[in-house]
mmCIF file of C-alpha atoms in Angstrom:
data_model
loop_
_atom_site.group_PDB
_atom_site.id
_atom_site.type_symbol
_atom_site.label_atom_id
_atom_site.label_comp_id
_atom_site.label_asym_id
_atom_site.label_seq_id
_atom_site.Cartn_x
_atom_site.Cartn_y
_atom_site.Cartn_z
ATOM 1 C CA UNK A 1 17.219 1.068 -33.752
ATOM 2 C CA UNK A 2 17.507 3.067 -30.599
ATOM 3 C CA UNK A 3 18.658 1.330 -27.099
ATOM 4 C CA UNK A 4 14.833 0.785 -25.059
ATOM 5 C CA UNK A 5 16.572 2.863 -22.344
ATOM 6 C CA UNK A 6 17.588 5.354 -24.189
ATOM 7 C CA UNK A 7 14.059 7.391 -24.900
ATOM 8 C CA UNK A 8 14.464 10.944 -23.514
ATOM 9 C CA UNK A 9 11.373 10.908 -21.462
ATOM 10 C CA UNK A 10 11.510 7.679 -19.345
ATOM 11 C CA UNK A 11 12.095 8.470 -15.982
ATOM 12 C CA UNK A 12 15.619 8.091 -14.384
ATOM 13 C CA UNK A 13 16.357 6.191 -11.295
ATOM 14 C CA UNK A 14 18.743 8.587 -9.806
ATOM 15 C CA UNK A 15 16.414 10.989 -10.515
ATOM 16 C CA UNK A 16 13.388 10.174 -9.028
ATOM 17 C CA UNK A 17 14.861 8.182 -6.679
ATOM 18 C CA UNK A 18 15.998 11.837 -5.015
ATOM 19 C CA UNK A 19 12.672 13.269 -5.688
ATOM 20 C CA UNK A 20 10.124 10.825 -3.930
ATOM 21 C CA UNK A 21 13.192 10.705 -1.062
ATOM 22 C CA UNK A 22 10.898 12.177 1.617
ATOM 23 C CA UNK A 23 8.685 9.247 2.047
ATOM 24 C CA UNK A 24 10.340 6.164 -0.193
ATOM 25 C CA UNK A 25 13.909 4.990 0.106
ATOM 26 C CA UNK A 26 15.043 3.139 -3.170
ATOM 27 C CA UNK A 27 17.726 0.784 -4.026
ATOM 28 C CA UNK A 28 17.960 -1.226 -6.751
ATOM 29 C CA UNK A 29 20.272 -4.069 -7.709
ATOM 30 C CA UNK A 30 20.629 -5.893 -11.005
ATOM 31 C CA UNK A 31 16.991 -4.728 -11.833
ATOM 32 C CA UNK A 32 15.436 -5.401 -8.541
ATOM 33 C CA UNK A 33 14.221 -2.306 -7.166
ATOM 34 C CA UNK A 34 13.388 -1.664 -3.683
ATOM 35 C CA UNK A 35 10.881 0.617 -2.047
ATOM 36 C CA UNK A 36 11.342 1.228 1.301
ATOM 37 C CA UNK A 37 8.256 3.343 2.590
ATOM 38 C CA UNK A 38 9.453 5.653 5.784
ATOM 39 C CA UNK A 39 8.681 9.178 7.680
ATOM 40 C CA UNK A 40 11.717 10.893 8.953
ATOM 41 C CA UNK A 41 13.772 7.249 8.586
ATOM 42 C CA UNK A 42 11.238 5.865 10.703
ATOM 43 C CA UNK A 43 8.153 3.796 11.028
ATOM 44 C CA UNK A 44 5.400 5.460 8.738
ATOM 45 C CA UNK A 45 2.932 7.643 10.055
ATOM 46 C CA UNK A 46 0.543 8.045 7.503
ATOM 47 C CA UNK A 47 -0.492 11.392 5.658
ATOM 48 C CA UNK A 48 -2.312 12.810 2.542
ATOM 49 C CA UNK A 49 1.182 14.362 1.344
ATOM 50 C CA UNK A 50 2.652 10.917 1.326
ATOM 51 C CA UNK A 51 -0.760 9.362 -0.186
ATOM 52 C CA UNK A 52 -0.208 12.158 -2.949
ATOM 53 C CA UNK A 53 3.485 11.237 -3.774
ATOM 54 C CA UNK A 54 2.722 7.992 -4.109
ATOM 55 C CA UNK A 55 0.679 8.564 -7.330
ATOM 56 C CA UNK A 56 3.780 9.696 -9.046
ATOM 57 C CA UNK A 57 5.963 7.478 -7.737
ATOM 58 C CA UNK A 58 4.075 4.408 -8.680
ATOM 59 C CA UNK A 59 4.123 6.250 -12.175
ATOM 60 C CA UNK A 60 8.145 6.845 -12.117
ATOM 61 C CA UNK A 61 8.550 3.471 -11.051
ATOM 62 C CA UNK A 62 6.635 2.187 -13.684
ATOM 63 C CA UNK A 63 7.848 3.676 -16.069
ATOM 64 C CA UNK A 64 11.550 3.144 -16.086
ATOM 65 C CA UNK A 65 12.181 0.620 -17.845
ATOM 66 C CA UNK A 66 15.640 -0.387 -15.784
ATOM 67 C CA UNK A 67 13.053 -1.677 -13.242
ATOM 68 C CA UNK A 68 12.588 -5.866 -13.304
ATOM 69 C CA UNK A 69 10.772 -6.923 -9.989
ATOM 70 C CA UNK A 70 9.488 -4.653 -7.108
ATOM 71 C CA UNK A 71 9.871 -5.264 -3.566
ATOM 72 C CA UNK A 72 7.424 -2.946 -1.409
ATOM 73 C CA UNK A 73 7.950 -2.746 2.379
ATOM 74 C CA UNK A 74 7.962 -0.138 5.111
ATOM 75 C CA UNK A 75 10.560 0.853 7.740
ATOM 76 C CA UNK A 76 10.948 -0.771 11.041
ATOM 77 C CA UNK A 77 9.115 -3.440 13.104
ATOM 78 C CA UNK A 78 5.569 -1.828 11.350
ATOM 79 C CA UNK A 79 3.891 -1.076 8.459
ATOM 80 C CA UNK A 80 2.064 2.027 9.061
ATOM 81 C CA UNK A 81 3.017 2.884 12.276
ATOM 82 C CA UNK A 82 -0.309 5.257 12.777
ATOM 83 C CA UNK A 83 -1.771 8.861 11.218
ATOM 84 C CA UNK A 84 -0.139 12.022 11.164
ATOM 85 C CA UNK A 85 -2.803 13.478 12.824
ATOM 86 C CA UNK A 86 -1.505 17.265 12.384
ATOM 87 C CA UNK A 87 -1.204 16.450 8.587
ATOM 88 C CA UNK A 88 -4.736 15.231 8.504
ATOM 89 C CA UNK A 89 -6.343 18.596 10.622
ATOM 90 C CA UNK A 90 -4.301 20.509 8.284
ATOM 91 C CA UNK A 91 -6.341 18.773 5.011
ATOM 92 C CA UNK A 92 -9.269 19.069 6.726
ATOM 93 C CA UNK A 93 -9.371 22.533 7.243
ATOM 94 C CA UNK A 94 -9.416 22.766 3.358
ATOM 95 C CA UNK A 95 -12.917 24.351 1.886
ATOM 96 C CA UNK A 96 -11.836 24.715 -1.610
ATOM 97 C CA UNK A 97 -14.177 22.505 -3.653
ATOM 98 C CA UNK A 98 -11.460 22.493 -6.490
ATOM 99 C CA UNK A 99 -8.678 21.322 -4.164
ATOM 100 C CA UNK A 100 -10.693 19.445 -1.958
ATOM 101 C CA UNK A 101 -11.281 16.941 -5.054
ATOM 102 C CA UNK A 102 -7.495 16.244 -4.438
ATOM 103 C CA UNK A 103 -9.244 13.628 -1.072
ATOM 104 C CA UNK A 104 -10.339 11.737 -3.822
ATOM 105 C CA UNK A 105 -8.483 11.481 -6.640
ATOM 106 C CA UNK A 106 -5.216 10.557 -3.855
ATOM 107 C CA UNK A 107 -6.990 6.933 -3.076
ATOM 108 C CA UNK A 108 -8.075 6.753 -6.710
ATOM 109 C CA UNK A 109 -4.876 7.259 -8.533
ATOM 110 C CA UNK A 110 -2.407 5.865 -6.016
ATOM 111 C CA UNK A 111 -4.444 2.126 -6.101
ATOM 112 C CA UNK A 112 -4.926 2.801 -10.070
ATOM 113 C CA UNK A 113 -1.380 3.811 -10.620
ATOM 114 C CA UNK A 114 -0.070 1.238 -8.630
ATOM 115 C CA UNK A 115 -2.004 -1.761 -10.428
ATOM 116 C CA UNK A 116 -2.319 -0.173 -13.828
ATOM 117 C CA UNK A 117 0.813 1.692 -14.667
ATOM 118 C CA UNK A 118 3.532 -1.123 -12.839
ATOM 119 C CA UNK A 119 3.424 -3.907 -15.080
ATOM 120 C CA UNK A 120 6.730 -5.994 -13.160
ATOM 121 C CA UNK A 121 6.720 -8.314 -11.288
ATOM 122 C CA UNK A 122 5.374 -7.222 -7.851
ATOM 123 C CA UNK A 123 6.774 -8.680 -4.231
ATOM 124 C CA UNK A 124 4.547 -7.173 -1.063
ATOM 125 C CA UNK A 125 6.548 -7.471 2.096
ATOM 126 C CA UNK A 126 3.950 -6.416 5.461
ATOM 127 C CA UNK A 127 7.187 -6.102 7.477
ATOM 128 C CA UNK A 128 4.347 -5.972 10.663
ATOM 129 C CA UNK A 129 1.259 -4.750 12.141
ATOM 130 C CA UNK A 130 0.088 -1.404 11.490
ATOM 131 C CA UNK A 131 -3.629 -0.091 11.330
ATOM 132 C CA UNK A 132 -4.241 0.835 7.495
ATOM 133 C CA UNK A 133 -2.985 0.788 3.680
ATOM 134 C CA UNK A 134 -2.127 -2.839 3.891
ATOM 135 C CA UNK A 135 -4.434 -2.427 0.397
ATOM 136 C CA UNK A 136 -0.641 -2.016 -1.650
ATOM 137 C CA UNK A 137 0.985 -4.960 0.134
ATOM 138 C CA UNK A 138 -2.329 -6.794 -1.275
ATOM 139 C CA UNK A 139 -1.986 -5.220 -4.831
ATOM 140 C CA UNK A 140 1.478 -7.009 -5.168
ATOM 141 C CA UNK A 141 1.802 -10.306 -7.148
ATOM 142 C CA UNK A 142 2.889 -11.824 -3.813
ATOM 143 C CA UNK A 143 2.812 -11.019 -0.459
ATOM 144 C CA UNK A 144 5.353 -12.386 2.302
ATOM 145 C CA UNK A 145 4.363 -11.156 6.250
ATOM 146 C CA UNK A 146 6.152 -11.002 9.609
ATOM 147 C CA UNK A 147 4.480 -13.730 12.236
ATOM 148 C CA UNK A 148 3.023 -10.172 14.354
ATOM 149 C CA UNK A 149 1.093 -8.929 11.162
ATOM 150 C CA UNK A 150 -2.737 -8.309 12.077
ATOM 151 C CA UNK A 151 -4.745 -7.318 9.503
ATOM 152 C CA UNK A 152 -8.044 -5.220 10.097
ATOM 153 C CA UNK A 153 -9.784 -2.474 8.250
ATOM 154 C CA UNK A 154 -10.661 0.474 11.005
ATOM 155 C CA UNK A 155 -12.608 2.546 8.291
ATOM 156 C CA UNK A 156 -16.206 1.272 9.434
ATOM 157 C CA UNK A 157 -15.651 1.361 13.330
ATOM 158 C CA UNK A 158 -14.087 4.549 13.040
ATOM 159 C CA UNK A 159 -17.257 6.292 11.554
ATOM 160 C CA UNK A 160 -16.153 5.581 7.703
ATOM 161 C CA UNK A 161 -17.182 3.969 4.766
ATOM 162 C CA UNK A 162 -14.183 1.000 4.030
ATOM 163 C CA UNK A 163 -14.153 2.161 0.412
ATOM 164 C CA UNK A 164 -10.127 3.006 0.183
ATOM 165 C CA UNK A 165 -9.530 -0.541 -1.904
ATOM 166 C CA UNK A 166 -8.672 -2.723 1.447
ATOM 167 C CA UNK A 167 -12.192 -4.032 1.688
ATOM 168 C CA UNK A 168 -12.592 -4.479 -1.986
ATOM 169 C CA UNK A 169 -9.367 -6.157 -2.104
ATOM 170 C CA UNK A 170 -10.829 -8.603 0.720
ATOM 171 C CA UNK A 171 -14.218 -8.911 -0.961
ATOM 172 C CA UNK A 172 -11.613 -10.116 -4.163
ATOM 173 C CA UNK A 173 -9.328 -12.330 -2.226
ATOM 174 C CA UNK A 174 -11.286 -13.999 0.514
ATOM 175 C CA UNK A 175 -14.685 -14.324 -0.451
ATOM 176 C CA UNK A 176 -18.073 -12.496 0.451
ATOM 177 C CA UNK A 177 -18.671 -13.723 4.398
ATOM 178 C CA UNK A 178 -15.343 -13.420 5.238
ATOM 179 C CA UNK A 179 -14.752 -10.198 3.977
ATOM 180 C CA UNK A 180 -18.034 -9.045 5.243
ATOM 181 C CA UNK A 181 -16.819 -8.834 8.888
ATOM 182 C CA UNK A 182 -13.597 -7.212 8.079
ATOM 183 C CA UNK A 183 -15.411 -4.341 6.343
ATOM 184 C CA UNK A 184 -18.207 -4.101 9.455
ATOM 185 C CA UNK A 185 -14.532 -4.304 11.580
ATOM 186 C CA UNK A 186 -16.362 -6.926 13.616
ATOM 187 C CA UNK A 187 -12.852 -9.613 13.337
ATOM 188 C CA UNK A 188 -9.431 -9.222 12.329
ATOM 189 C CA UNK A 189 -7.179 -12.097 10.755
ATOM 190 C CA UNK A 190 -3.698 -12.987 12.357
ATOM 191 C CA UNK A 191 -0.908 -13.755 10.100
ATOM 192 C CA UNK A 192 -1.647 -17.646 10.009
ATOM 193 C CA UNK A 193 -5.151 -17.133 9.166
ATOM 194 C CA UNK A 194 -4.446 -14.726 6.549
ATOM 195 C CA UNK A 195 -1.958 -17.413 4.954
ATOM 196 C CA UNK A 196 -4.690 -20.026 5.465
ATOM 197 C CA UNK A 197 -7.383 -17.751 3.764
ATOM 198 C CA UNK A 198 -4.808 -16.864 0.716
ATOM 199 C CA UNK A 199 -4.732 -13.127 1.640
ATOM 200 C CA UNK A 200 -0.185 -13.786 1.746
ATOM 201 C CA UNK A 201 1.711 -15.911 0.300
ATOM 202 C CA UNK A 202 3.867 -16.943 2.960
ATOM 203 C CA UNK A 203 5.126 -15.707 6.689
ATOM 204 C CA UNK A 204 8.730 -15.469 8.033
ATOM 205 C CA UNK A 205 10.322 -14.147 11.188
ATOM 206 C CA UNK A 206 10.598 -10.255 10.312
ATOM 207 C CA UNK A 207 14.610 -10.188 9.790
ATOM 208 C CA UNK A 208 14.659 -12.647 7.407
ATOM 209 C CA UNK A 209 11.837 -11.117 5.419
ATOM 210 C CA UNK A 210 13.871 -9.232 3.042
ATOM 211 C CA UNK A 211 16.168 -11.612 2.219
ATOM 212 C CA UNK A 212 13.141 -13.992 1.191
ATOM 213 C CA UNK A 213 11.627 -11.330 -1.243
ATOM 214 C CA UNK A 214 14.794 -11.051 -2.684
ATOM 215 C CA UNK A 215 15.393 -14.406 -3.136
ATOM 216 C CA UNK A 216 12.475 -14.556 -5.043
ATOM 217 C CA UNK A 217 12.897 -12.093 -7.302
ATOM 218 C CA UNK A 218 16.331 -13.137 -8.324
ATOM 219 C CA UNK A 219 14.579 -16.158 -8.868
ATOM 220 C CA UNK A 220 11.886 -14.585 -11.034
ATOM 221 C CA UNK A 221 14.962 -12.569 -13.268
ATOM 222 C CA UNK A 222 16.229 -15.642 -14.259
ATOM 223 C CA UNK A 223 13.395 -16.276 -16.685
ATOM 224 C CA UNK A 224 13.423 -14.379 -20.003
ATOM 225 C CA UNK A 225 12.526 -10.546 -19.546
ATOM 226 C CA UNK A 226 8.832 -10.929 -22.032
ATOM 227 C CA UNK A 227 8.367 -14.327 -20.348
ATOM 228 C CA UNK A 228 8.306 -12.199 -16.533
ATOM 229 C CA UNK A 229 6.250 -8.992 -18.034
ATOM 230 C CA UNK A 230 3.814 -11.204 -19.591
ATOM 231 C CA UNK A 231 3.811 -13.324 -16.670
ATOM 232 C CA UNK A 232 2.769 -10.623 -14.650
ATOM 233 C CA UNK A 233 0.398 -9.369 -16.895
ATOM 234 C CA UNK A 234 -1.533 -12.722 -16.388
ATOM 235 C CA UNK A 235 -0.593 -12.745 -12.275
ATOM 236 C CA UNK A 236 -2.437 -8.905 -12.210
ATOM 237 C CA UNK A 237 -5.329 -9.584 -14.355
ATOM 238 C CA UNK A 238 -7.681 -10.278 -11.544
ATOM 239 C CA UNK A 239 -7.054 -7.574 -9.528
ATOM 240 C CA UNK A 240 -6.986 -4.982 -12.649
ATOM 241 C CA UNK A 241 -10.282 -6.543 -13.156
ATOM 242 C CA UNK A 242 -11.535 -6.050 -9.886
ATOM 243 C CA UNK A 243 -10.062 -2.880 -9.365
ATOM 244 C CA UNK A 244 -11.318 -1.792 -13.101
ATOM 245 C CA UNK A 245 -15.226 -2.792 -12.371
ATOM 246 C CA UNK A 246 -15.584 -1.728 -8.339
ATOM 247 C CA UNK A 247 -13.080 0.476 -6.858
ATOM 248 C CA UNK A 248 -14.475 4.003 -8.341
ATOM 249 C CA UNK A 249 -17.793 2.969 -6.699
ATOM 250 C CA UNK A 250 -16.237 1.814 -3.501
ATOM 251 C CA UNK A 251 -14.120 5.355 -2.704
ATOM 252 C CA UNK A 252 -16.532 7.715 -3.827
ATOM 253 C CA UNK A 253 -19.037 5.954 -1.436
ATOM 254 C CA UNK A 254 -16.217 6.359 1.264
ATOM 255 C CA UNK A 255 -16.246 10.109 -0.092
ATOM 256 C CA UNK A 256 -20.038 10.744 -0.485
ATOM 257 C CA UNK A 257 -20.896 9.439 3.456
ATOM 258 C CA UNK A 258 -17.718 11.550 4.776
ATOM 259 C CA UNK A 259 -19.124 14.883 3.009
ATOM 260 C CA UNK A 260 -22.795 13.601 4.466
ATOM 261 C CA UNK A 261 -21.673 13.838 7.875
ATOM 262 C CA UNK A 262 -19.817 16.846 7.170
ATOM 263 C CA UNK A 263 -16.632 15.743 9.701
ATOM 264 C CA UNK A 264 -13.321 15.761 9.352
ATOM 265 C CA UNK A 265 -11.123 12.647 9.461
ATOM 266 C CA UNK A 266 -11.852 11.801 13.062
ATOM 267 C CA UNK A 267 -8.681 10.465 14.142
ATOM 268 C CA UNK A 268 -9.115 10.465 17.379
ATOM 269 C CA UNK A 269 -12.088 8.313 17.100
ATOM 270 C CA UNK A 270 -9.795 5.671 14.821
ATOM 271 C CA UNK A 271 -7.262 6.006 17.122
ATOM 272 C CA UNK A 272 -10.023 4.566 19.800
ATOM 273 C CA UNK A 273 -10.631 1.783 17.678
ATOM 274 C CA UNK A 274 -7.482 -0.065 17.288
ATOM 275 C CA UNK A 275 -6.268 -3.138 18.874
ATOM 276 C CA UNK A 276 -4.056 -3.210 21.592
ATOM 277 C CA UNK A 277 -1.217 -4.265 19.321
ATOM 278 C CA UNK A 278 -1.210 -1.042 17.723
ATOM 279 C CA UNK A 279 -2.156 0.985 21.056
ATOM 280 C CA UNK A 280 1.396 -0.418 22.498
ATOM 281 C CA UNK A 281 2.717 0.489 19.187
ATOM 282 C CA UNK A 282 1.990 4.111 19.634
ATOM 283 C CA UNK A 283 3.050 4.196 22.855
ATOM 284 C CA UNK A 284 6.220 2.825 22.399
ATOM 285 C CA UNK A 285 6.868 5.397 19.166
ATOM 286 C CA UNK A 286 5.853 8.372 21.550
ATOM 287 C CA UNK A 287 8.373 7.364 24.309
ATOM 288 C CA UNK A 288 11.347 7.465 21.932
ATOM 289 C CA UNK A 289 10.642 10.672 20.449
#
C-alpha cells in the first residue's frame, strides 16, 4: 500500500508555499504550519486579489496532508492594517457581469474553503486591532488575541450590509442582542470583553503570542493523528453548521443592497467610520512609507 503522502496530486509545501508568497508567509515545523498573512512584508492592507488567493490557499493548505495544526496570524502590531483603496477602485471599475460574479464568489469560497476544506486543527492568533476580516481568526478552533485587539464590524456604518461571515459568526458565538449591535456598528468589544463573551480563547501581551499558539499545538500533536482530525471534526461542527445553513443568505444580501445602490466600495466613507485606534494606525503606516 502506497505512503498517504505519496499521491501525485496532493499539493506540495514547497510548492505552494512559493506560489501564495505574495500575501502568506509559511513555515512549518514538525507538522505545524504557519500562515503569516502580509502586504509587501508588512501590516496587511486588504484587497480583492488577496481575498481571491486565499480561496486556493485555504484549499492547498488543506489539502496536504504534511499539515497537523494551523496557526493563522498577520504581520506586525495589526491585523488588517486598512484597504487598499487603489485595489478596490480598480475592482470597481469592473462592468463585466461574468467577472463581476468573482465579488461574490471571493467572500463565499474563501469562508467555505477555509471551514470546509481544512479539517486540522485550527489556532487563530488576532496579533491586534485592525478594522475587518477578523471573520478567519473566528473560524479557527481557537483564538488567542493581543490586549489592543478591538473588534467591530464597519460594514453597516459604512453604507453596507454586514453579510461577509463576521456578523454571522457573532450572531453564532455571542448570542442574538449582543451581536445585534455589532452588526448595526452601534458598540465594539475590547479584548477582555471579547474573552468574557467567548468570542477568544485567551489574551497575551502581543510578543508572546506566537509562542503561546505554538505551545498549543505541540501540545495538540502529541495526541494520536485520527484522535486530533476527528477531534477537530467535532471542535468545527458548529460553525460548518452555521456557516452551511446562513452564510449564502448573509453575503448575497451584502451583494444584492451593494448592486441596489449601485456604488462602489466607498472606502472613503469606511475609512470615516473607524475608531480612533485604527485612525492613528493609518497615520502612523503613512508616515513610514
Amino acid at each position: 500500500m502506497s505512503n498517504v503522502y505519496d499521491f501525485p496530486t496532493m499539493p506540495r509545501f514547497e510548492e505552494y508555499k512559493k506560489k501564495f508568497e505574495k500575501y502568506l508567509f509559511m513555515e512549518r515545523k514538525n507538522g505545524i504550519i504557519l500562515v503569516r498573512m502580509h502586504t509587501d512584508g508588512g501590516p496587511v492592507r486588504w484587497s480583492p486579489w488577496m481575498h481571491r488567493q486565499l480561496i486556493d490557499a485555504w484549499a492547498a493548505i488543506g489539502g496536504d496532508l504534511e499539515n497537523e495544526v494551523m496557526i493563522l496570524t498577520a504581520t506586525g502590531d495589526y491585523w488588517f492594517a486598512m484597504h487598499d483603496k487603489e485595489a478596490f477602485a480598480e475592482w470597481d471599475t469592473v462592468r463585466d457581469p461574468d467577472i463581476r460574479y468573482d465579488g461574490l464568489r471571493r467572500p463565499l469560497k474563501s469562508v467555505e474553503n477555509f471551514i470546509y476544506c481544512i479539517d486540522i486543527p485550527t489556532i487563530g492568533v488576532l496579533n491586534g486591532p485592525g478594522p475587518s476580516h477578523t471573520n478567519f481568526a473566528f473560524l479557527c478552533d481557537i483564538t488567542l488575541c493581543a490586549p489592543d485587539v478591538i473588534i467591530r464590524d464597519h460594514h453597516f456604518s459604512g453604507g453596507l450590509v454586514p453579510g461577509d461571515s463576521i456578523g454571522l459568526l457573532f450572531q453564532g458565538l455571542l448570542g442574538i442582542k449582543r451581536s445585534g449591535s455589532l452588526l448595526y456598528s452601534i458598540n465594539h468589544l475590547t479584548a477582555e470583553q471579547a474573552l468574557e463573551y467567548g468570542l477568544v480563547n485567551e489574551i497575551h501581551p502581543r510578543e508572546k503570542l506566537l509562542d503561546r499558539a505554538w505551545e498549543i499545538a505541540e501540545e495538540i500533536m502529541k495526541q494520536p493523528r485520527s484522535v486530533r482530525r476527528m477531534t477537530s471534526l467535532l471542535v468545527k461542527r458548529p460553525l460548518r453548521r452555521l456557516i452551511f445553513d446562513d452564510y449564502q443568505q448573509h453575503i448575497i444580501s451584502e451583494m444584492y443592497a451593494y448592486v441596489l445602490q449601485g456604488a462602489g466600495h466607498q472606502i472613503e466613507k469606511l475609512r470615516s467610520k473607524f475608531t480612533e485606534v485604527e485612525k492613528k494606525l493609518e497615520k502612523e503606516l503613512t508616515e513610514k512609507k
